[in-house]
Short mmCIF file of C-alpha atoms and ligand atoms in Angstrom, two decimals:
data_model
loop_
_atom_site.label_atom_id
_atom_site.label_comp_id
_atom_site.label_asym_id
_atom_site.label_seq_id
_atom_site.Cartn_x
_atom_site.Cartn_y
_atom_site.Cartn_z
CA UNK A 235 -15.79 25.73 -20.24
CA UNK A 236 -19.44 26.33 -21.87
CA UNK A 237 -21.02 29.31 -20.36
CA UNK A 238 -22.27 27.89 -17.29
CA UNK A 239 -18.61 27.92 -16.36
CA UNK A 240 -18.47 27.03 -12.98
CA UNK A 241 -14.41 27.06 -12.73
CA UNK A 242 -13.91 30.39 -11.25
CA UNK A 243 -16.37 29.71 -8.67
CA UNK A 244 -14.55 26.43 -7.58
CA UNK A 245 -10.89 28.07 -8.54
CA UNK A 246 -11.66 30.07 -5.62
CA UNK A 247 -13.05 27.44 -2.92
CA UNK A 248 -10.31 26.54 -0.24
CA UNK A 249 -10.37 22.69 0.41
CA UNK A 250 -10.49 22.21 4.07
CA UNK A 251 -7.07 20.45 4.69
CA UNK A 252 -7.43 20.53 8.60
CA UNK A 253 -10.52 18.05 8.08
CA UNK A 254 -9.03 16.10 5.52
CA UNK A 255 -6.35 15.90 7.63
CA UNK A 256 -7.91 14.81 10.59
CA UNK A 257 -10.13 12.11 8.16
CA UNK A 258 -6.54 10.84 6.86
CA UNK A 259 -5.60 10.63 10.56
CA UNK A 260 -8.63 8.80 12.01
CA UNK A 261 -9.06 6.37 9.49
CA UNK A 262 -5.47 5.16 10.08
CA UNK A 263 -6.53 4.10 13.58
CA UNK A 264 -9.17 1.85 12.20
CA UNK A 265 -5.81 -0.59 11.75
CA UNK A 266 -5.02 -4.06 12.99
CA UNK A 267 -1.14 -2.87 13.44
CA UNK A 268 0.06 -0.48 15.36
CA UNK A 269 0.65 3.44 14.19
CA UNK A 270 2.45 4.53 11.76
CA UNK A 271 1.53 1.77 9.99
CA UNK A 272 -1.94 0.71 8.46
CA UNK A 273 -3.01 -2.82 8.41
CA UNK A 274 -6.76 -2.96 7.23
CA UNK A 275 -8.00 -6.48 5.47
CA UNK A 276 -10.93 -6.92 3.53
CA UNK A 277 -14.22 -7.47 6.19
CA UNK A 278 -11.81 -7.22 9.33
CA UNK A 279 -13.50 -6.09 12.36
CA UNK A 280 -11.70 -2.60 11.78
CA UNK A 281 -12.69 -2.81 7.69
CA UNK A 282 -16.13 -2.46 9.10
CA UNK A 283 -15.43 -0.07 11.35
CA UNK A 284 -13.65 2.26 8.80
CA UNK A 285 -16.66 1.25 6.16
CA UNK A 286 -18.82 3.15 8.72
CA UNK A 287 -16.57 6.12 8.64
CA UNK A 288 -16.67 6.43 5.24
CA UNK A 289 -20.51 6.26 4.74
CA UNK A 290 -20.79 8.48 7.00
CA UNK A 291 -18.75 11.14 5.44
CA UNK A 292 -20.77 10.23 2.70
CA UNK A 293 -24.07 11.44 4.12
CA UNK A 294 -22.75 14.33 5.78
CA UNK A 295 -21.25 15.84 2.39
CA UNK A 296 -25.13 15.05 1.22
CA UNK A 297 -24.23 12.10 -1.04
CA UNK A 298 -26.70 9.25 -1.08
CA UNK A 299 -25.39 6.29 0.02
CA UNK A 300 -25.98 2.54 -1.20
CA UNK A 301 -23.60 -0.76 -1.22
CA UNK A 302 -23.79 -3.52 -3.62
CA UNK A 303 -23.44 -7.23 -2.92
CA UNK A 304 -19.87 -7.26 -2.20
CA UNK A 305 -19.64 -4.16 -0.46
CA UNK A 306 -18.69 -1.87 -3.20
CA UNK A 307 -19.72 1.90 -1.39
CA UNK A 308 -21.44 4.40 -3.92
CA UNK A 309 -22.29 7.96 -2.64
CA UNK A 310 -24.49 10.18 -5.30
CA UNK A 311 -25.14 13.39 -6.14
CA UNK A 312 -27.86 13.76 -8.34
CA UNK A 313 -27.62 16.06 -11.29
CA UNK A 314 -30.32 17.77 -12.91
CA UNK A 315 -29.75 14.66 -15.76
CA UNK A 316 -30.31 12.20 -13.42
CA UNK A 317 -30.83 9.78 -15.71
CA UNK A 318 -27.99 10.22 -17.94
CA UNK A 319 -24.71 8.43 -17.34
CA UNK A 320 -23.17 9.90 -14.22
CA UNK A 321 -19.05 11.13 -13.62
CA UNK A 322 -17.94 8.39 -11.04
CA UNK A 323 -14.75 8.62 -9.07
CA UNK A 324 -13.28 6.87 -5.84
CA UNK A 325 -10.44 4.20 -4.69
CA UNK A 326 -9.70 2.11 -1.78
CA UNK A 327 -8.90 1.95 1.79
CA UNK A 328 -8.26 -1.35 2.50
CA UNK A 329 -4.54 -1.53 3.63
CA UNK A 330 -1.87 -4.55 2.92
CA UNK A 331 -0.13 -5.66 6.27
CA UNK A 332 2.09 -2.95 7.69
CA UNK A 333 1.58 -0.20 5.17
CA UNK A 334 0.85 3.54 5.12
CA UNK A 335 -1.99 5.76 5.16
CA UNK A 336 -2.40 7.42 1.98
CA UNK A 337 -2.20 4.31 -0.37
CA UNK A 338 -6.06 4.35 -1.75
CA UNK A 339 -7.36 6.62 1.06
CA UNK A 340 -6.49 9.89 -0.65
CA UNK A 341 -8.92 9.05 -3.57
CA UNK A 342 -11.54 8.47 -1.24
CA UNK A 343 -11.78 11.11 1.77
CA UNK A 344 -10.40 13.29 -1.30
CA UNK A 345 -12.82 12.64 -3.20
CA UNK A 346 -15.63 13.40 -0.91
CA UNK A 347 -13.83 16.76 -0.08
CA UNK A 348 -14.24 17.64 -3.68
CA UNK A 349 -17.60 17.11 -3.42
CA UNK A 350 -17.58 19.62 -0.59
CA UNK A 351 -15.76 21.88 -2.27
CA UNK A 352 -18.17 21.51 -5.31
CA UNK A 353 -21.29 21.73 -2.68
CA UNK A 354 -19.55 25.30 -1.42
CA UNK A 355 -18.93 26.83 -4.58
CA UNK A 356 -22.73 26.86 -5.81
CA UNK A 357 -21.81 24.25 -8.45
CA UNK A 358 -25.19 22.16 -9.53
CA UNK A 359 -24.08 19.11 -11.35
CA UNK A 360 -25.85 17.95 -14.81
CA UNK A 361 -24.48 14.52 -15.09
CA UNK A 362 -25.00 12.82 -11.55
CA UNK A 363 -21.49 12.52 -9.62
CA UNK A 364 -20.68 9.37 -7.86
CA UNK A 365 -18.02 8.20 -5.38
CA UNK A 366 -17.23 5.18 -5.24
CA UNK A 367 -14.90 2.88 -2.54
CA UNK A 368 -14.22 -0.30 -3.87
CA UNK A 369 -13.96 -3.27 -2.12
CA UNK A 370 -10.70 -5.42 -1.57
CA UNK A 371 -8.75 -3.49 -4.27
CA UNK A 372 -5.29 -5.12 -2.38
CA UNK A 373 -5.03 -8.77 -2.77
CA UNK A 374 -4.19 -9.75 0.55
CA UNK A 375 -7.05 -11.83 2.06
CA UNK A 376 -8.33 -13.87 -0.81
CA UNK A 377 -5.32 -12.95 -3.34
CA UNK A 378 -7.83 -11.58 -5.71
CA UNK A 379 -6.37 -7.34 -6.62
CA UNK A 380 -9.26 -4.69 -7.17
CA UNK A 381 -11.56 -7.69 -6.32
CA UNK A 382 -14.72 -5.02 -6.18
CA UNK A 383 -14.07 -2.94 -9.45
CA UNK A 384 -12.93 -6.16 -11.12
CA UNK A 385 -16.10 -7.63 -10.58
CA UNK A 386 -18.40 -3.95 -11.08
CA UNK A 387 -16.01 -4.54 -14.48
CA UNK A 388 -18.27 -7.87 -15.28
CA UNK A 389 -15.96 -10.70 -14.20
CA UNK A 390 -17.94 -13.33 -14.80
CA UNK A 391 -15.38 -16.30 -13.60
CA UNK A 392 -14.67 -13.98 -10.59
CA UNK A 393 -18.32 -13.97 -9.90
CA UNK A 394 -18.42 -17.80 -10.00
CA UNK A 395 -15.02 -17.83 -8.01
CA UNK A 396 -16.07 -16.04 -5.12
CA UNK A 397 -18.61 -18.75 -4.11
CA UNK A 398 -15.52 -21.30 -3.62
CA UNK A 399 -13.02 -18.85 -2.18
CA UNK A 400 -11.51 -19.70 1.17
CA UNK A 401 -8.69 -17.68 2.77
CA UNK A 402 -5.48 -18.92 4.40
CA UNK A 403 -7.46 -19.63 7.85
CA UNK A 404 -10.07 -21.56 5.12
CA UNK A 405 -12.71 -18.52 6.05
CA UNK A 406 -14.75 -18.51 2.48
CA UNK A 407 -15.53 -14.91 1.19
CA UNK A 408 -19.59 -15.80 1.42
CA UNK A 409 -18.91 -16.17 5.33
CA UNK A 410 -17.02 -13.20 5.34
CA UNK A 411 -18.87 -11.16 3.56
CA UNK A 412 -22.22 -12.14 5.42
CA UNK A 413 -20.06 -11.31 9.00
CA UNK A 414 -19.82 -8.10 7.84
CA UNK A 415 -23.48 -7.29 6.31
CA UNK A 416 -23.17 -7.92 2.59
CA UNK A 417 -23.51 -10.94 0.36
CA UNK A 418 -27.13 -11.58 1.53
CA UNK A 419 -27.52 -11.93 -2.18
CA UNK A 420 -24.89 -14.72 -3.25
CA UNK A 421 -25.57 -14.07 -6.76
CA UNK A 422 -22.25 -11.73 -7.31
CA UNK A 423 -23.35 -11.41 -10.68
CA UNK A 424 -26.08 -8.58 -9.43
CA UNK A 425 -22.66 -6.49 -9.24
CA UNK A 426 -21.65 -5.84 -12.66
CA UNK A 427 -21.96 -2.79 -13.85
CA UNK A 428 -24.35 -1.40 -16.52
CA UNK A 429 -23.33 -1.09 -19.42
CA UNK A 430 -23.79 3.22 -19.51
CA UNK A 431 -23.31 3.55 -15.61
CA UNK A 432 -21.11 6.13 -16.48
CA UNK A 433 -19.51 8.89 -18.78
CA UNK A 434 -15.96 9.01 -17.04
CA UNK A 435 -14.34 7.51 -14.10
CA UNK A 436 -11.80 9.73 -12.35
CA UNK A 437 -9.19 7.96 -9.50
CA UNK A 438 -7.11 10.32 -7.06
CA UNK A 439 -3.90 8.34 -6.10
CA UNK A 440 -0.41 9.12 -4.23
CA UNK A 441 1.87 8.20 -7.11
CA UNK A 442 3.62 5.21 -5.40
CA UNK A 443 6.77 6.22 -6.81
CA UNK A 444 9.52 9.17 -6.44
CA UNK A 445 9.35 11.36 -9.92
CA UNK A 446 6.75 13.35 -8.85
CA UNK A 447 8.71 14.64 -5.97
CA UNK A 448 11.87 14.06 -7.84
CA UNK A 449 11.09 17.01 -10.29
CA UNK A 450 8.88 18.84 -8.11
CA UNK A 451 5.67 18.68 -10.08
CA UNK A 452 2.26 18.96 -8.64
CA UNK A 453 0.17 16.60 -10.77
CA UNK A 454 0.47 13.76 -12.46
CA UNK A 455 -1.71 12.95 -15.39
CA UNK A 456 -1.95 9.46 -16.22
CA UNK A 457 -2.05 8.41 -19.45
CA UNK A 458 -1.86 4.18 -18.67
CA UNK A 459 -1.41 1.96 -16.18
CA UNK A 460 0.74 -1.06 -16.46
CA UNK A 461 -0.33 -4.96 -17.18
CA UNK A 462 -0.35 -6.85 -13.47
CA UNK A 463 -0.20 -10.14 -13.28
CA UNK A 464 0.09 -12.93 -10.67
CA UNK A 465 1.26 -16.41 -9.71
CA UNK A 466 1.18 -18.96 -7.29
CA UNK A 467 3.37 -22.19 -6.71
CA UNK A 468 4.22 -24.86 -4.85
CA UNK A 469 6.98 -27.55 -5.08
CA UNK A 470 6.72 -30.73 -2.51
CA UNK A 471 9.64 -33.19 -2.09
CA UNK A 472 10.04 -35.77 0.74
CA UNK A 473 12.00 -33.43 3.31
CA UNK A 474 13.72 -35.02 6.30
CA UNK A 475 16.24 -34.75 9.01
CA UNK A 476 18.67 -31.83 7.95
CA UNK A 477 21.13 -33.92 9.06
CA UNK A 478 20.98 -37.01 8.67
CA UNK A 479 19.49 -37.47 5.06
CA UNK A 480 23.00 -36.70 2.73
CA UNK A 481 23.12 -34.18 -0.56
CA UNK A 482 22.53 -36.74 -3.37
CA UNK A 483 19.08 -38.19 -1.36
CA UNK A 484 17.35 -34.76 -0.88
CA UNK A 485 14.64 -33.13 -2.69
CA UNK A 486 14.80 -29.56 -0.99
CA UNK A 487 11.62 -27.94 -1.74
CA UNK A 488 12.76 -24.79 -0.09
CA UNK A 489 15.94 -24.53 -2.15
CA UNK A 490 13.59 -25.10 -5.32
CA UNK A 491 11.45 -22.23 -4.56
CA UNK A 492 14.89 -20.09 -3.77
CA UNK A 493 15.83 -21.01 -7.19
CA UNK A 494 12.74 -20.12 -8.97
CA UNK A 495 12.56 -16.95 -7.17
CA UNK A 496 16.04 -16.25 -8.23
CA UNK A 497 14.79 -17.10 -12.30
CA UNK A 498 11.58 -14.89 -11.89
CA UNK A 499 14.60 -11.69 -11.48
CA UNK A 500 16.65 -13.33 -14.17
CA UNK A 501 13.72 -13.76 -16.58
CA UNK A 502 12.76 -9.89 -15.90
CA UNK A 503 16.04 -8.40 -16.49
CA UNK A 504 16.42 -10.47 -19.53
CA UNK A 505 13.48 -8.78 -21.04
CA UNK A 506 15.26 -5.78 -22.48
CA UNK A 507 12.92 -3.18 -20.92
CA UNK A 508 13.23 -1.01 -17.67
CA UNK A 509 9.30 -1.02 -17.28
CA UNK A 510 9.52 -4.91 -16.69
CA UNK A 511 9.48 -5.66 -13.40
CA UNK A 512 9.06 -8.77 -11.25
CA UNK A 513 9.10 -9.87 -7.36
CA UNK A 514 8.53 -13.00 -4.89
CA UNK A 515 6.82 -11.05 -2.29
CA UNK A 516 5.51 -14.62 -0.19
CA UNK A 517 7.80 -17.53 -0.02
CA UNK A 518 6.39 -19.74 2.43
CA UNK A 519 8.72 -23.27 3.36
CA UNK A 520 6.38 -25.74 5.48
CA UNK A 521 7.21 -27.71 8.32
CA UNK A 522 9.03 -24.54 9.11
CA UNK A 523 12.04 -25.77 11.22
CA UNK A 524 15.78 -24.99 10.58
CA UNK A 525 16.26 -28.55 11.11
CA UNK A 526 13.98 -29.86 8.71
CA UNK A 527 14.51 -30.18 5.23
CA UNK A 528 11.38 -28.30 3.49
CA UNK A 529 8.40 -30.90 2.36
CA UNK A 530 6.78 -28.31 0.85
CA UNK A 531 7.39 -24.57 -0.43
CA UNK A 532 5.00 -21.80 -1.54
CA UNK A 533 5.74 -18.72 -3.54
CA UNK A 534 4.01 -15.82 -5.06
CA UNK A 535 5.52 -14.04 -7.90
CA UNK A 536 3.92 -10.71 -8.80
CA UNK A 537 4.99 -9.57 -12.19
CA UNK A 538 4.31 -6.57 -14.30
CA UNK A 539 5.09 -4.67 -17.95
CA UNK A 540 3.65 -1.73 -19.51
CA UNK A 541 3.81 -3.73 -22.58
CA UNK A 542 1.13 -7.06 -22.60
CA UNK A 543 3.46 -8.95 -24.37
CA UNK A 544 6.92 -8.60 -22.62
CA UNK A 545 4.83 -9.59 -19.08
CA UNK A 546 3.55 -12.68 -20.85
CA UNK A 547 6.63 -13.59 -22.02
CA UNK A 548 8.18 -13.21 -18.51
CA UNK A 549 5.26 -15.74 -17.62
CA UNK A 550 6.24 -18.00 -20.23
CA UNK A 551 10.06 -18.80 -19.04
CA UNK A 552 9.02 -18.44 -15.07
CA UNK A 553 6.44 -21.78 -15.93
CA UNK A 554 9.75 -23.73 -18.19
CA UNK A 555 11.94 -22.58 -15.40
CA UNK A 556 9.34 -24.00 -12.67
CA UNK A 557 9.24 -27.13 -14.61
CA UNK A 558 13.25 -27.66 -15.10
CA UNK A 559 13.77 -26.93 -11.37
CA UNK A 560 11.26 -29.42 -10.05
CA UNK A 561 12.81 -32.38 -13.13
CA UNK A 562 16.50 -31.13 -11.80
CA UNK A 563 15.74 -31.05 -8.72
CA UNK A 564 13.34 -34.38 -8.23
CA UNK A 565 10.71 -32.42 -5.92
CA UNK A 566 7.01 -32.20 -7.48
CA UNK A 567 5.19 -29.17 -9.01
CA UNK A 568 2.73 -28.99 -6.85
CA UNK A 569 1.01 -26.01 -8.45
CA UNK A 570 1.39 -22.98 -10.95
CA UNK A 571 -1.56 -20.86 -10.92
CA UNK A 572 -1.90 -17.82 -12.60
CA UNK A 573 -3.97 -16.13 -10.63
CA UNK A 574 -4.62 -13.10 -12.91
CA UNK A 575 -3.07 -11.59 -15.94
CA UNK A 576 -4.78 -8.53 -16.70
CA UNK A 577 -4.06 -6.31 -19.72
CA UNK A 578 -2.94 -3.14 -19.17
CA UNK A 579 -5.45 0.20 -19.26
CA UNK A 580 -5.46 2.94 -21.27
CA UNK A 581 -6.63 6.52 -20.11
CA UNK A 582 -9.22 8.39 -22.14
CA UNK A 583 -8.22 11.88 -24.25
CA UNK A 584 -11.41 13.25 -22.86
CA UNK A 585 -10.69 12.83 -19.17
CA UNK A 586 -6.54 13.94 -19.47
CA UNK A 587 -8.01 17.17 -21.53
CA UNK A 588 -10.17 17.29 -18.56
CA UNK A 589 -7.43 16.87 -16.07
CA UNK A 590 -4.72 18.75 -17.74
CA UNK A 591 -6.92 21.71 -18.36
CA UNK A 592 -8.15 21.60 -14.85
CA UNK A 593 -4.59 21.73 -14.03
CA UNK A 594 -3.54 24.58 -15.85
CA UNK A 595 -6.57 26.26 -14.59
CA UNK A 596 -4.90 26.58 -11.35
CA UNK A 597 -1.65 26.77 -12.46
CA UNK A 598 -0.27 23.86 -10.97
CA UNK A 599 2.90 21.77 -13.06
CA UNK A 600 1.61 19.05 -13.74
CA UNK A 601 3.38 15.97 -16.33
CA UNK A 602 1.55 12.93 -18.10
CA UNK A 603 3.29 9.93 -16.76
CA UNK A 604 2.42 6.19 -16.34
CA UNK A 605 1.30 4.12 -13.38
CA UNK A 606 3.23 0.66 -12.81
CA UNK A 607 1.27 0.11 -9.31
CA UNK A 608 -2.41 -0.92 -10.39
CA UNK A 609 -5.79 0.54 -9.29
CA UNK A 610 -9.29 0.40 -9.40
CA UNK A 611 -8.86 2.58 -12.49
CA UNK A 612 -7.09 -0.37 -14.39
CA UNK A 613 -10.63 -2.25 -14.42
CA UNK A 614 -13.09 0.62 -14.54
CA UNK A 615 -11.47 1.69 -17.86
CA UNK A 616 -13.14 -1.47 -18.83
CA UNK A 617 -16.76 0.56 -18.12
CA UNK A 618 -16.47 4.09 -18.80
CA UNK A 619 -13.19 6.13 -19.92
CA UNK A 620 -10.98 6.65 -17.40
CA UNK A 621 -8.29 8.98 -16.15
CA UNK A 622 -5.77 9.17 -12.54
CA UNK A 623 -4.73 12.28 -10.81
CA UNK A 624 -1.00 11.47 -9.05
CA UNK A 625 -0.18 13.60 -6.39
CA UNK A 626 4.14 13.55 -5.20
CA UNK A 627 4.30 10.87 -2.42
CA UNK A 628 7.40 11.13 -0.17
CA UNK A 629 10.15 9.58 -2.18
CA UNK A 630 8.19 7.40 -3.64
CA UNK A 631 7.64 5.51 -1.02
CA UNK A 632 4.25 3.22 -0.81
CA UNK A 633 3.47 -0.45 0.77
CA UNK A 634 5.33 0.95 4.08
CA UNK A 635 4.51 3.17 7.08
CA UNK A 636 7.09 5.47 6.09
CA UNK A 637 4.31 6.75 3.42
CA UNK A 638 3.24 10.30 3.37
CA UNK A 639 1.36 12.95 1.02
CA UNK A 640 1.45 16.85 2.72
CA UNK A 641 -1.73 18.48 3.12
CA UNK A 642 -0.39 20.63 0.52
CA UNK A 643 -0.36 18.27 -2.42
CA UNK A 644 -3.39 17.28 -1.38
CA UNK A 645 -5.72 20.03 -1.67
CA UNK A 646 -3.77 20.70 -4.87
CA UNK A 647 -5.06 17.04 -6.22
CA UNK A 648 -8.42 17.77 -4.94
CA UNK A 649 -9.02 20.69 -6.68
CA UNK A 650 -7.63 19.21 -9.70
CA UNK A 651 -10.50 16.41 -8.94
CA UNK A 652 -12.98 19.03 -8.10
CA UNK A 653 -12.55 20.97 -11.74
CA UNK A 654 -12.41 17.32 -13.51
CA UNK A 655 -15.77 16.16 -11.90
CA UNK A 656 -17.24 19.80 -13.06
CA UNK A 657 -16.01 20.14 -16.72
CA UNK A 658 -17.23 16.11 -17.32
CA UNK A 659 -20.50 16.43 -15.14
CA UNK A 660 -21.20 19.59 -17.39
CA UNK A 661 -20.17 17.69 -20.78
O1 HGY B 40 0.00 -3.44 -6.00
C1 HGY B 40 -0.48 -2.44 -6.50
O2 HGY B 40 -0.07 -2.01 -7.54
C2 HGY B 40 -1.58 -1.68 -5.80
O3 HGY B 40 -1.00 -0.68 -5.01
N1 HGY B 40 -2.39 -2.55 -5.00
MN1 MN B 41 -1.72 -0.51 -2.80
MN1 MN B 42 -3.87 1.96 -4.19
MN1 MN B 43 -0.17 20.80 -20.30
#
């Protein structure tokens, strides 16, 4: 730290875990499931509701607030550089169905208690500081992941995309959008980011997975974050009475979906590598009756690799496999859309010397480590250089109500955040 260290200062400043607490705790009633679990979609009546709850945390830690077409949140702090690229950090809080608490939420409230805890030890920023909650980063409503930093990333076809977009009860985005107070400019284009918006970009994240915990260290440091990608597709075949059409006349669109499903954990295994991983986490069979041979079937495969290459190759045999089952099988490939396949992210030296340093600062163990769940992180890498504080999650566990972060582990992250935002707003 330069002379104007500010670390000692901010070493010393408790983070006030009873608020934080209570923050963690009220936003998880803003839910459309029942406690413990979270169920918050993107522009839902309680989205809006915990939108409001965030801005106005915002304001009260003295942040100024603004949102962008989409609904992208950004609370400032100017520095005495205002015009020089500002240290941005942030995540998500919208919730798949039936999940946890923690799962984005910690990057957010966290982040603005850094910002308190900044605010309380004196510290003046130099580089502006920014947090940021992204919109949609789950894909549940319009099966688009990190939908708002994807697009603050420049996604041009996402841009054009969201014009057409309907969800499953054929809502489009634009009407959703508009119900809840953005997208009064349709041009989603007016979203991308700057090219110099900012110096560093800094997420806060439960680790969403048990090693952490496992080897009891405080902090992880993460030094990538895997290669998503994700497919959808549909078989159709003429379906019937289950018992009165016989074996050698059907065309069992359900069983063809059950088969692919079964190849997508066949191709992943195959791959050689631990870090390739694969799921079917919809499988949808329409009319729907147990005595009616499925018409139609729907699955989504979500499929990831640290390495680019191994995850396109898994790609590659799902689509010959899709193809052989439907020609075996006589039903019709109704679809096979790759809906994204994103490369995976790098983190920047400066912001893990940043991180690591902050973390040794105040003593905490801390280990680099990757991230196979995706974040906003994976796209803002794409604007500034990027870095993710992991905090231990209860055995790993994410995606589920059972999820839970102590208040402990917690404040430690924070502070790690807290010294990060310093030493780059300072750079
Ligand atoms: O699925 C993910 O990796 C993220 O938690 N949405
Ligand atoms: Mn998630
Ligand atoms: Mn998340
Ligand atoms: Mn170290």
């Amino acid at each position: 730290y330069p002379a104007a260290d500010p670390s000692q200062e901010i070493h010393s400043i408790p983070v006030d875990s009873l608020a934080l607490q209570q923050q963690i705790d009220e936003l998880s009633t803003f839910s459309d499931s029942a406690a413990p679990s979270v169920t918050r979609i993107l522009y839902s009546d309680n989205d809006v509701v915990a939108r409001r709850f965030i801005k106005n945390l915002m304001g009260r830690a003295g942040l100024s607030v603004r949102e962008d077409a989409v609904g992208n949140i950004f609370g400032r702090w100017e520095g005495s550089e205002p015009d020089a690229p500002a240290v941005s950090t942030g995540s998500h809080i919208d919730a798949i169905p039936y999940s946890g608490k923690y799962d984005g939420v910690v990057g957010v409230l966290g982040a603005i208690e850094a910002i308190n805890v900044l605010n309380r030890s004196g510290f003046k920023p130099k580089r502006s500081l920014e947090v940021i909650m992204f919109t949609s980063e789950e894909p549940t409503r319009y099966g688009i992941s990190c939908l708002g930093s994807r697009l603050l990333a420049g996604s041009v076809s996402l841009a054009k995309a969201l014009t057409q977009t309907v969800d499953n009860a054929n809502i489009s985005f634009l009407d959703a959008a508009k119900s809840a107070g953005y997208a009064e400019n349709e041009d989603f284009s007016s979203v991308f980011l700057d090219e110099k918006s900012y110096s560093a970009f800094v997420e806060l994240h439960i680790e969403q997975g048990p090693i952490l915990e496992n080897e009891g260290i405080s902090i992880g440091i993460v030094t990538a974050i895997a290669a998503p990608a994700s497919i959808k597709v549909g078989f159709g075949g003429n379906g019937g009475h289950a018992g009165a059409v016989l074996m050698p006349q059907r065309n069992d669109a359900g069983l063809a979906a059950a088969e692919l499903a079964l190849a997508v954990e066949k191709h992943v295994l195959e791959s050689g590598s631990v870090d390739t991983v694969g799921t079917v986490g919809i499988l949808e069979v329409h009319p729907g009756a147990i005595n009616s041979i499925p018409s139609r079937s729907h699955i989504e495969i979500d499929t990831r690799d640290i390495d680019e290459k191994r995850r396109n190759t898994v790609i590659e045999k799902v689509h010959e496999s899709a193809v052989s089952i439907s020609k075996r099988r006589g039903v019709d490939l109704l679809e096979f859309k790759i809906v994204n396949q994103d490369p995976p992210a790098l983190s920047d030296d400066s912001v893990i010397n940043a991180m690591e340093s902050a973390a040794q600062l105040l003593g905490l163990s801390h280990k680099k480590m990757i991230s196979r769940a995706y974040h906003d992180s994976l796209f803002m890498a794409r604007k500034a250089p990027m870095g993710m504080i992991f905090i231990p999650c209860y055995k790993g566990y994410s995606h589920k109500p059972e999820e839970y972060a102590s208040p402990e582990d917690i404040a430690k992250g924070v502070k790690v955040l807290a010294l990060t935002l310093a030493k780059l707003s300072i750079n």
